[in-house]
Amino acid sequence: MVDDLLVGAWQSIVFGVVGIALMAAGFMLVDALTPGRLRELIWLRRNSNATLLLVANQLGIAGIVFTAILTSYTDFAKGLASTVLFGLIGLGIMALAFLVLDWLTPGKLGEVLSADEPHPAARVSAATHFGAALFVCACIA
């Protein structure tokens, strides 16, 4: 029984670290998609547009990691590999969704999202980002 608890605790730590790494990659993705430094936009300028997009991204990645772990293989290594793989796929799909939305809308979406004045496009972009993550969650399940 103690061995099972220790194995489960170890696996929780590993999956947690992988999840946090994927969320950090999501932060870097949003930072790359929006002009300016995301740290400055959110923490110094308190930009609500960039914040909303980052929130959608982080929740999307968390959903993907959660679904991958929940439906994980009984083999720890396969479960971990699938979590990393689907997390990276999710990031790619979210980036693609952002680029397609940018292509479909007037102007440059990244510039709109980095503007200090709240813009409705931020809500559309966040919904598109999170929706793309849900597609990956459905594929995992």
Coordinates of N, CA, C and O in Angstrom, one line a residue:
M1 N 0.8 -1.2 0.0 CA 0.0 0.0 0.0 C 0.9 1.3 0.0 O 0.6 2.2 -0.8
V2 N 1.9 1.3 0.8 CA 2.8 2.4 0.9 C 3.5 2.6 -0.5 O 3.7 3.7 -1.0
D3 N 3.9 1.5 -1.1 CA 4.5 1.6 -2.4 C 3.6 2.2 -3.4 O 4.1 3.0 -4.2
D4 N 2.3 1.8 -3.4 CA 1.4 2.4 -4.4 C 1.2 3.9 -4.1 O 1.1 4.7 -5.1
L5 N 1.2 4.3 -2.9 CA 1.1 5.7 -2.6 C 2.3 6.5 -3.0 O 2.2 7.6 -3.6
L6 N 3.5 5.9 -2.8 CA 4.7 6.6 -3.3 C 4.8 6.7 -4.8 O 5.2 7.7 -5.3
V7 N 4.4 5.6 -5.5 CA 4.4 5.6 -6.9 C 3.4 6.7 -7.4 O 3.7 7.5 -8.3
G8 N 2.2 6.7 -6.8 CA 1.2 7.7 -7.2 C 1.7 9.1 -7.0 O 1.4 10.0 -7.8
A9 N 2.3 9.3 -5.8 CA 2.8 10.7 -5.5 C 3.9 11.1 -6.5 O 3.9 12.2 -7.0
W10 N 4.8 10.2 -6.8 CA 5.9 10.4 -7.8 C 5.2 10.8 -9.2 O 5.6 11.8 -9.8
Q11 N 4.3 10.0 -9.6 CA 3.6 10.3 -10.9 C 2.9 11.6 -10.9 O 2.9 12.4 -11.9
S12 N 2.3 12.0 -9.8 CA 1.6 13.3 -9.6 C 2.6 14.4 -9.8 O 2.4 15.4 -10.5
I13 N 3.8 14.2 -9.2 CA 4.8 15.3 -9.3 C 5.3 15.4 -10.8 O 5.4 16.5 -11.3
V14 N 5.5 14.3 -11.4 CA 6.0 14.3 -12.8 C 5.0 14.9 -13.7 O 5.3 15.8 -14.5
F15 N 3.7 14.5 -13.6 CA 2.6 15.0 -14.4 C 2.5 16.5 -14.1 O 2.2 17.3 -15.0
G16 N 2.6 16.9 -12.9 CA 2.5 18.3 -12.5 C 3.6 19.2 -13.2 O 3.3 20.2 -13.7
V17 N 4.8 18.7 -13.1 CA 5.9 19.4 -13.7 C 5.7 19.5 -15.3 O 5.9 20.6 -15.9
V18 N 5.3 18.4 -15.9 CA 5.0 18.5 -17.3 C 3.9 19.5 -17.6 O 3.9 20.3 -18.6
G19 N 2.8 19.4 -16.8 CA 1.7 20.4 -17.0 C 2.2 21.8 -16.9 O 1.8 22.7 -17.7
I20 N 3.0 22.1 -15.9 CA 3.5 23.5 -15.7 C 4.4 23.9 -16.9 O 4.3 25.0 -17.4
A21 N 5.2 22.9 -17.3 CA 6.1 23.2 -18.5 C 5.2 23.5 -19.7 O 5.6 24.5 -20.5
L22 N 4.2 22.8 -19.9 CA 3.3 23.1 -21.1 C 2.6 24.4 -20.9 O 2.4 25.2 -21.9
M23 N 2.2 24.8 -19.7 CA 1.6 26.1 -19.5 C 2.6 27.2 -19.7 O 2.2 28.3 -20.2
A24 N 3.9 27.0 -19.3 CA 4.9 27.9 -19.6 C 5.1 28.1 -21.1 O 5.3 29.2 -21.6
A25 N 5.0 27.0 -21.9 CA 5.1 27.0 -23.3 C 3.9 27.8 -23.9 O 4.1 28.6 -24.9
G26 N 2.7 27.6 -23.3 CA 1.6 28.4 -23.7 C 1.8 29.9 -23.5 O 1.4 30.7 -24.3
F27 N 2.4 30.3 -22.4 CA 2.7 31.7 -22.1 C 3.6 32.2 -23.2 O 3.4 33.3 -23.7
M28 N 4.6 31.4 -23.5 CA 5.6 31.9 -24.6 C 4.9 32.0 -25.9 O 5.2 32.8 -26.7
L29 N 3.9 31.1 -26.2 CA 3.2 31.1 -27.4 C 2.4 32.4 -27.5 O 2.4 33.1 -28.5
V30 N 1.6 32.8 -26.5 CA 0.9 34.0 -26.5 C 1.8 35.2 -26.6 O 1.5 36.2 -27.3
D31 N 2.9 35.1 -25.9 CA 3.9 36.2 -26.0 C 4.4 36.4 -27.4 O 4.6 37.5 -27.9
A32 N 4.6 35.3 -28.1 CA 5.1 35.4 -29.5 C 4.0 35.9 -30.4 O 4.3 36.6 -31.4
L33 N 2.7 35.6 -30.1 CA 1.6 36.0 -31.0 C 1.2 37.5 -30.8 O 0.5 38.0 -31.7
T34 N 1.5 38.1 -29.7 CA 1.2 39.4 -29.4 C 2.4 40.3 -29.4 O 3.4 40.0 -28.9
P35 N 2.3 41.5 -30.0 CA 3.4 42.4 -30.0 C 3.7 42.9 -28.6 O 2.8 43.0 -27.8
G36 N 5.0 43.2 -28.3 CA 5.4 43.6 -27.0 C 5.6 42.4 -26.1 O 5.3 41.3 -26.4
R37 N 6.1 42.7 -24.9 CA 6.4 41.6 -23.9 C 5.1 41.4 -23.1 O 4.5 42.3 -22.5
L38 N 4.7 40.2 -23.1 CA 3.5 39.8 -22.4 C 3.6 40.1 -20.9 O 2.6 40.6 -20.3
R39 N 4.7 40.0 -20.3 CA 4.9 40.3 -18.9 C 4.6 41.8 -18.6 O 4.0 42.2 -17.7
E40 N 5.0 42.6 -19.5 CA 4.8 44.1 -19.4 C 3.3 44.4 -19.7 O 2.7 45.2 -19.0
L41 N 2.8 43.8 -20.7 CA 1.4 44.0 -21.1 C 0.4 43.7 -19.9 O -0.5 44.5 -19.7
I42 N 0.6 42.6 -19.3 CA -0.3 42.2 -18.3 C 0.0 42.7 -16.9 O -0.8 43.3 -16.2
W43 N 1.3 42.6 -16.5 CA 1.6 42.9 -15.1 C 1.9 44.4 -14.9 O 1.6 44.9 -13.8
L44 N 2.4 45.1 -15.9 CA 2.7 46.5 -15.7 C 1.5 47.4 -16.3 O 1.1 48.3 -15.6
R45 N 1.1 47.1 -17.5 CA 0.1 47.9 -18.2 C -1.3 47.4 -17.9 O -2.3 48.1 -18.2
R46 N -1.4 46.3 -17.2 CA -2.8 45.7 -16.9 C -3.7 45.6 -18.1 O -4.9 45.9 -18.0
N47 N -3.2 45.2 -19.2 CA -3.9 45.1 -20.4 C -4.9 43.9 -20.4 O -4.5 42.8 -20.2
S48 N -6.2 44.3 -20.4 CA -7.2 43.2 -20.3 C -7.3 42.4 -21.5 O -7.7 41.2 -21.4
N49 N -7.0 42.9 -22.7 CA -7.0 42.1 -23.9 C -6.1 40.9 -23.9 O -6.4 39.8 -24.1
A50 N -4.8 41.2 -23.6 CA -3.8 40.2 -23.6 C -4.0 39.2 -22.4 O -3.8 38.0 -22.5
T51 N -4.5 39.8 -21.3 CA -4.9 38.9 -20.1 C -5.9 37.9 -20.5 O -5.8 36.7 -20.2
L52 N -7.0 38.3 -21.2 CA -8.0 37.4 -21.6 C -7.5 36.3 -22.5 O -7.8 35.1 -22.3
L53 N -6.7 36.6 -23.4 CA -6.1 35.6 -24.3 C -5.2 34.6 -23.5 O -5.3 33.4 -23.8
L54 N -4.4 35.1 -22.6 CA -3.5 34.3 -21.8 C -4.4 33.4 -20.9 O -4.1 32.2 -20.8
V55 N -5.4 33.9 -20.3 CA -6.3 33.1 -19.5 C -6.9 31.9 -20.3 O -6.9 30.8 -19.9
A56 N -7.4 32.2 -21.5 CA -8.0 31.2 -22.4 C -6.9 30.1 -22.7 O -7.2 28.9 -22.7
N57 N -5.7 30.6 -23.0 CA -4.6 29.7 -23.3 C -4.3 28.8 -22.2 O -4.2 27.6 -22.3
Q58 N -4.1 29.4 -21.0 CA -3.7 28.6 -19.8 C -4.8 27.6 -19.4 O -4.5 26.4 -19.1
L59 N -6.1 28.0 -19.5 CA -7.2 27.1 -19.2 C -7.3 26.0 -20.3 O -7.6 24.8 -20.0
G60 N -7.0 26.3 -21.5 CA -7.0 25.3 -22.6 C -5.9 24.3 -22.4 O -6.2 23.1 -22.5
I61 N -4.7 24.7 -22.1 CA -3.6 23.8 -21.8 C -3.9 22.9 -20.6 O -3.7 21.7 -20.6
A62 N -4.5 23.5 -19.6 CA -4.8 22.8 -18.4 C -5.9 21.7 -18.7 O -5.8 20.6 -18.2
G63 N -6.8 22.1 -19.5 CA -7.8 21.1 -20.0 C -7.3 19.9 -20.7 O -7.6 18.8 -20.5
I64 N -6.3 20.2 -21.6 CA -5.7 19.2 -22.4 C -4.9 18.3 -21.5 O -5.0 17.0 -21.6
V65 N -4.1 18.8 -20.6 CA -3.3 18.0 -19.7 C -4.2 17.2 -18.8 O -4.0 16.0 -18.6
F66 N -5.2 17.8 -18.3 CA -6.2 17.1 -17.4 C -6.8 15.9 -18.1 O -6.8 14.8 -17.6
T67 N -7.3 16.1 -19.4 CA -7.9 15.1 -20.1 C -6.9 14.0 -20.5 O -7.2 12.8 -20.4
A68 N -5.7 14.4 -20.8 CA -4.6 13.4 -21.1 C -4.3 12.5 -19.9 O -4.2 11.3 -20.0
I69 N -4.2 13.1 -18.8 CA -3.9 12.4 -17.5 C -5.1 11.5 -17.2 O -4.9 10.3 -16.8
L70 N -6.3 12.0 -17.2 CA -7.5 11.3 -16.8 C -7.7 10.1 -17.7 O -8.1 9.0 -17.2
T71 N -7.4 10.2 -19.0 CA -7.6 9.0 -19.9 C -6.3 8.3 -20.2 O -6.2 7.6 -21.1
S72 N -5.3 8.6 -19.3 CA -4.0 8.1 -19.5 C -3.9 6.5 -19.6 O -4.7 5.8 -19.0
Y73 N -2.9 6.1 -20.3 CA -2.7 4.6 -20.3 C -2.3 4.1 -18.9 O -1.9 4.9 -18.1
T74 N -2.5 2.9 -18.7 CA -2.1 2.3 -17.4 C -0.6 2.3 -17.3 O 0.0 2.3 -16.2
D75 N 0.1 2.3 -18.4 CA 1.6 2.4 -18.4 C 2.0 3.9 -18.2 O 1.6 4.7 -19.0
F76 N 2.7 4.2 -17.2 CA 3.1 5.6 -16.8 C 3.8 6.3 -18.0 O 3.5 7.4 -18.3
A77 N 4.8 5.6 -18.6 CA 5.6 6.2 -19.6 C 4.7 6.5 -20.8 O 4.9 7.6 -21.4
K78 N 3.8 5.7 -21.2 CA 2.9 6.0 -22.3 C 2.0 7.1 -22.0 O 1.7 8.0 -22.8
G79 N 1.5 7.2 -20.8 CA 0.6 8.2 -20.3 C 1.3 9.6 -20.3 O 0.8 10.6 -20.8
L80 N 2.6 9.6 -19.9 CA 3.4 10.8 -19.9 C 3.7 11.2 -21.3 O 3.5 12.4 -21.6
A81 N 4.0 10.3 -22.1 CA 4.3 10.6 -23.5 C 3.1 11.2 -24.2 O 3.2 12.2 -25.0
S82 N 1.9 10.6 -24.0 CA 0.7 11.1 -24.6 C 0.3 12.5 -24.1 O -0.2 13.4 -24.8
T83 N 0.6 12.8 -22.8 CA 0.4 14.1 -22.2 C 1.2 15.2 -22.9 O 0.7 16.2 -23.3
V84 N 2.5 14.9 -23.1 CA 3.4 15.8 -23.7 C 3.0 16.0 -25.2 O 2.9 17.1 -25.7
L85 N 2.7 14.9 -25.9 CA 2.4 14.9 -27.3 C 1.1 15.8 -27.5 O 1.1 16.7 -28.3
F86 N 0.0 15.4 -26.8 CA -1.2 16.2 -26.9 C -1.1 17.6 -26.5 O -1.8 18.5 -27.0
G87 N -0.3 17.9 -25.5 CA -0.1 19.2 -25.0 C 0.6 20.1 -26.1 O 0.2 21.2 -26.4
L88 N 1.6 19.5 -26.8 CA 2.2 20.2 -27.9 C 1.3 20.4 -29.1 O 1.3 21.4 -29.8
I89 N 0.5 19.3 -29.4 CA -0.4 19.4 -30.5 C -1.4 20.5 -30.2 O -1.8 21.4 -31.0
G90 N -1.9 20.6 -28.9 CA -2.8 21.6 -28.5 C -2.3 23.0 -28.7 O -2.9 23.9 -29.2
L91 N -1.0 23.2 -28.3 CA -0.4 24.5 -28.5 C -0.3 24.9 -30.0 O -0.6 26.0 -30.4
G92 N 0.0 23.9 -30.8 CA 0.0 24.1 -32.3 C -1.3 24.5 -32.9 O -1.5 25.4 -33.7
I93 N -2.4 23.7 -32.4 CA -3.7 24.0 -32.9 C -4.2 25.4 -32.4 O -4.8 26.1 -33.2
M94 N -3.9 25.7 -31.2 CA -4.3 27.1 -30.7 C -3.5 28.2 -31.5 O -4.1 29.2 -31.8
A95 N -2.3 28.0 -31.8 CA -1.6 29.0 -32.6 C -2.2 29.1 -34.0 O -2.4 30.2 -34.5
L96 N -2.5 27.9 -34.6 CA -3.1 27.9 -35.9 C -4.5 28.7 -35.9 O -4.8 29.5 -36.8
A97 N -5.3 28.4 -34.8 CA -6.6 29.1 -34.7 C -6.4 30.6 -34.6 O -7.1 31.4 -35.2
F98 N -5.4 31.0 -33.9 CA -5.1 32.5 -33.8 C -4.7 33.0 -35.1 O -5.2 34.1 -35.5
L99 N -3.9 32.3 -35.9 CA -3.5 32.8 -37.2 C -4.6 32.9 -38.2 O -4.7 33.8 -39.0
V100 N -5.5 31.9 -38.1 CA -6.7 31.8 -39.0 C -7.6 33.0 -38.7 O -8.1 33.7 -39.6
L101 N -7.8 33.2 -37.4 CA -8.7 34.3 -37.0 C -8.1 35.7 -37.4 O -8.8 36.6 -37.8
D102 N -6.8 35.8 -37.3 CA -6.1 37.0 -37.7 C -6.2 37.2 -39.2 O -6.5 38.3 -39.6
W103 N -6.2 36.1 -39.9 CA -6.4 36.2 -41.4 C -7.8 36.6 -41.8 O -8.0 37.4 -42.7
L104 N -8.8 36.2 -41.0 CA -10.2 36.4 -41.3 C -10.7 37.8 -40.9 O -11.7 38.2 -41.3
T105 N -9.9 38.5 -40.0 CA -10.4 39.7 -39.4 C -9.5 40.9 -40.0 O -8.4 40.7 -40.4
P106 N -10.1 42.1 -39.9 CA -9.3 43.3 -40.4 C -8.2 43.6 -39.5 O -8.3 43.4 -38.3
G107 N -7.2 44.2 -40.0 CA -6.0 44.6 -39.2 C -5.2 43.4 -38.7 O -5.4 42.3 -39.1
K108 N -4.4 43.7 -37.7 CA -3.5 42.7 -37.1 C -4.0 42.4 -35.8 O -4.1 43.3 -34.9
L109 N -4.5 41.2 -35.6 CA -5.1 40.8 -34.3 C -4.1 41.0 -33.1 O -4.5 41.4 -32.0
G110 N -2.9 40.7 -33.3 CA -1.9 40.8 -32.2 C -1.8 42.3 -31.7 O -1.7 42.6 -30.6
E111 N -1.9 43.2 -32.7 CA -1.9 44.6 -32.3 C -3.1 45.0 -31.6 O -3.1 45.8 -30.6
V112 N -4.3 44.5 -32.0 CA -5.5 44.8 -31.3 C -5.5 44.3 -29.9 O -5.9 44.9 -28.9
L113 N -4.9 43.1 -29.7 CA -4.9 42.4 -28.4 C -3.8 43.1 -27.5 O -3.9 43.0 -26.2
S114 N -2.9 43.8 -28.0 CA -1.9 44.5 -27.2 C -2.3 45.9 -26.9 O -1.6 46.6 -26.1
A115 N -3.3 46.4 -27.5 CA -3.8 47.8 -27.2 C -4.3 47.9 -25.8 O -4.9 46.9 -25.3
D116 N -4.2 49.0 -25.2 CA -4.6 49.2 -23.8 C -6.1 49.3 -23.7 O -6.6 48.9 -22.6
E117 N -6.8 49.8 -24.7 CA -8.2 49.9 -24.6 C -8.9 48.5 -24.8 O -8.5 47.8 -25.8
P118 N -9.8 48.1 -24.0 CA -10.5 46.8 -24.1 C -11.1 46.7 -25.5 O -11.7 47.7 -26.0
H119 N -11.0 45.6 -26.1 CA -11.6 45.4 -27.5 C -12.4 44.1 -27.5 O -11.9 43.1 -27.0
P120 N -13.5 44.1 -28.2 CA -14.3 42.8 -28.3 C -13.6 41.7 -29.0 O -13.9 40.5 -28.7
A121 N -12.6 42.0 -29.8 CA -11.9 41.0 -30.5 C -11.1 40.1 -29.5 O -10.8 38.9 -29.8
A122 N -10.8 40.6 -28.4 CA -10.1 39.8 -27.3 C -11.0 38.7 -26.9 O -10.5 37.5 -26.7
R123 N -12.3 38.9 -26.7 CA -13.2 37.8 -26.3 C -13.3 36.8 -27.4 O -13.4 35.6 -27.2
V124 N -13.4 37.3 -28.7 CA -13.5 36.3 -29.8 C -12.2 35.5 -29.9 O -12.3 34.3 -30.1
S125 N -11.1 36.1 -29.8 CA -9.8 35.4 -29.8 C -9.7 34.4 -28.7 O -9.2 33.3 -28.9
A126 N -10.1 34.8 -27.5 CA -10.0 33.9 -26.3 C -10.9 32.7 -26.5 O -10.5 31.6 -26.3
A127 N -12.1 32.9 -27.0 CA -13.0 31.8 -27.3 C -12.5 30.9 -28.3 O -12.6 29.7 -28.2
T128 N -11.9 31.4 -29.4 CA -11.3 30.6 -30.4 C -10.1 29.8 -29.9 O -10.0 28.6 -30.2
H129 N -9.3 30.4 -29.1 CA -8.2 29.8 -28.5 C -8.6 28.6 -27.6 O -8.1 27.5 -27.7
F130 N -9.6 28.9 -26.7 CA -10.1 27.8 -25.8 C -10.8 26.8 -26.6 O -10.7 25.6 -26.3
G131 N -11.6 27.2 -27.6 CA -12.3 26.2 -28.4 C -11.4 25.2 -29.1 O -11.6 24.0 -29.2
A132 N -10.3 25.7 -29.6 CA -9.3 24.9 -30.2 C -8.7 23.9 -29.2 O -8.5 22.7 -29.6
A133 N -8.5 24.3 -28.0 CA -8.0 23.3 -27.0 C -9.1 22.3 -26.7 O -8.7 21.1 -26.5
L134 N -10.3 22.6 -26.7 CA -11.4 21.7 -26.5 C -11.4 20.6 -27.6 O -11.8 19.5 -27.3
F135 N -11.1 21.0 -28.8 CA -11.0 20.0 -29.9 C -10.0 18.9 -29.5 O -10.3 17.7 -29.8
V136 N -8.9 19.3 -29.0 CA -7.8 18.4 -28.7 C -8.3 17.5 -27.5 O -8.1 16.3 -27.5
C137 N -8.9 18.1 -26.5 CA -9.5 17.3 -25.4 C -10.4 16.2 -25.9 O -10.4 15.1 -25.4
A138 N -11.3 16.6 -26.8 CA -12.2 15.6 -27.4 C -11.5 14.5 -28.1 O -11.9 13.3 -28.0
C139 N -10.4 14.8 -28.8 CA -9.7 13.8 -29.5 C -9.0 12.8 -28.5 O -8.9 11.6 -28.8
I140 N -8.6 13.3 -27.4 CA -7.9 12.5 -26.4 C -8.9 11.5 -25.8 O -8.6 10.3 -25.6
A141 N -10.1 12.1 -25.5 CA -11.1 11.3 -24.8 C -11.7 10.3 -25.8 O -12.1 9.2 -25.5

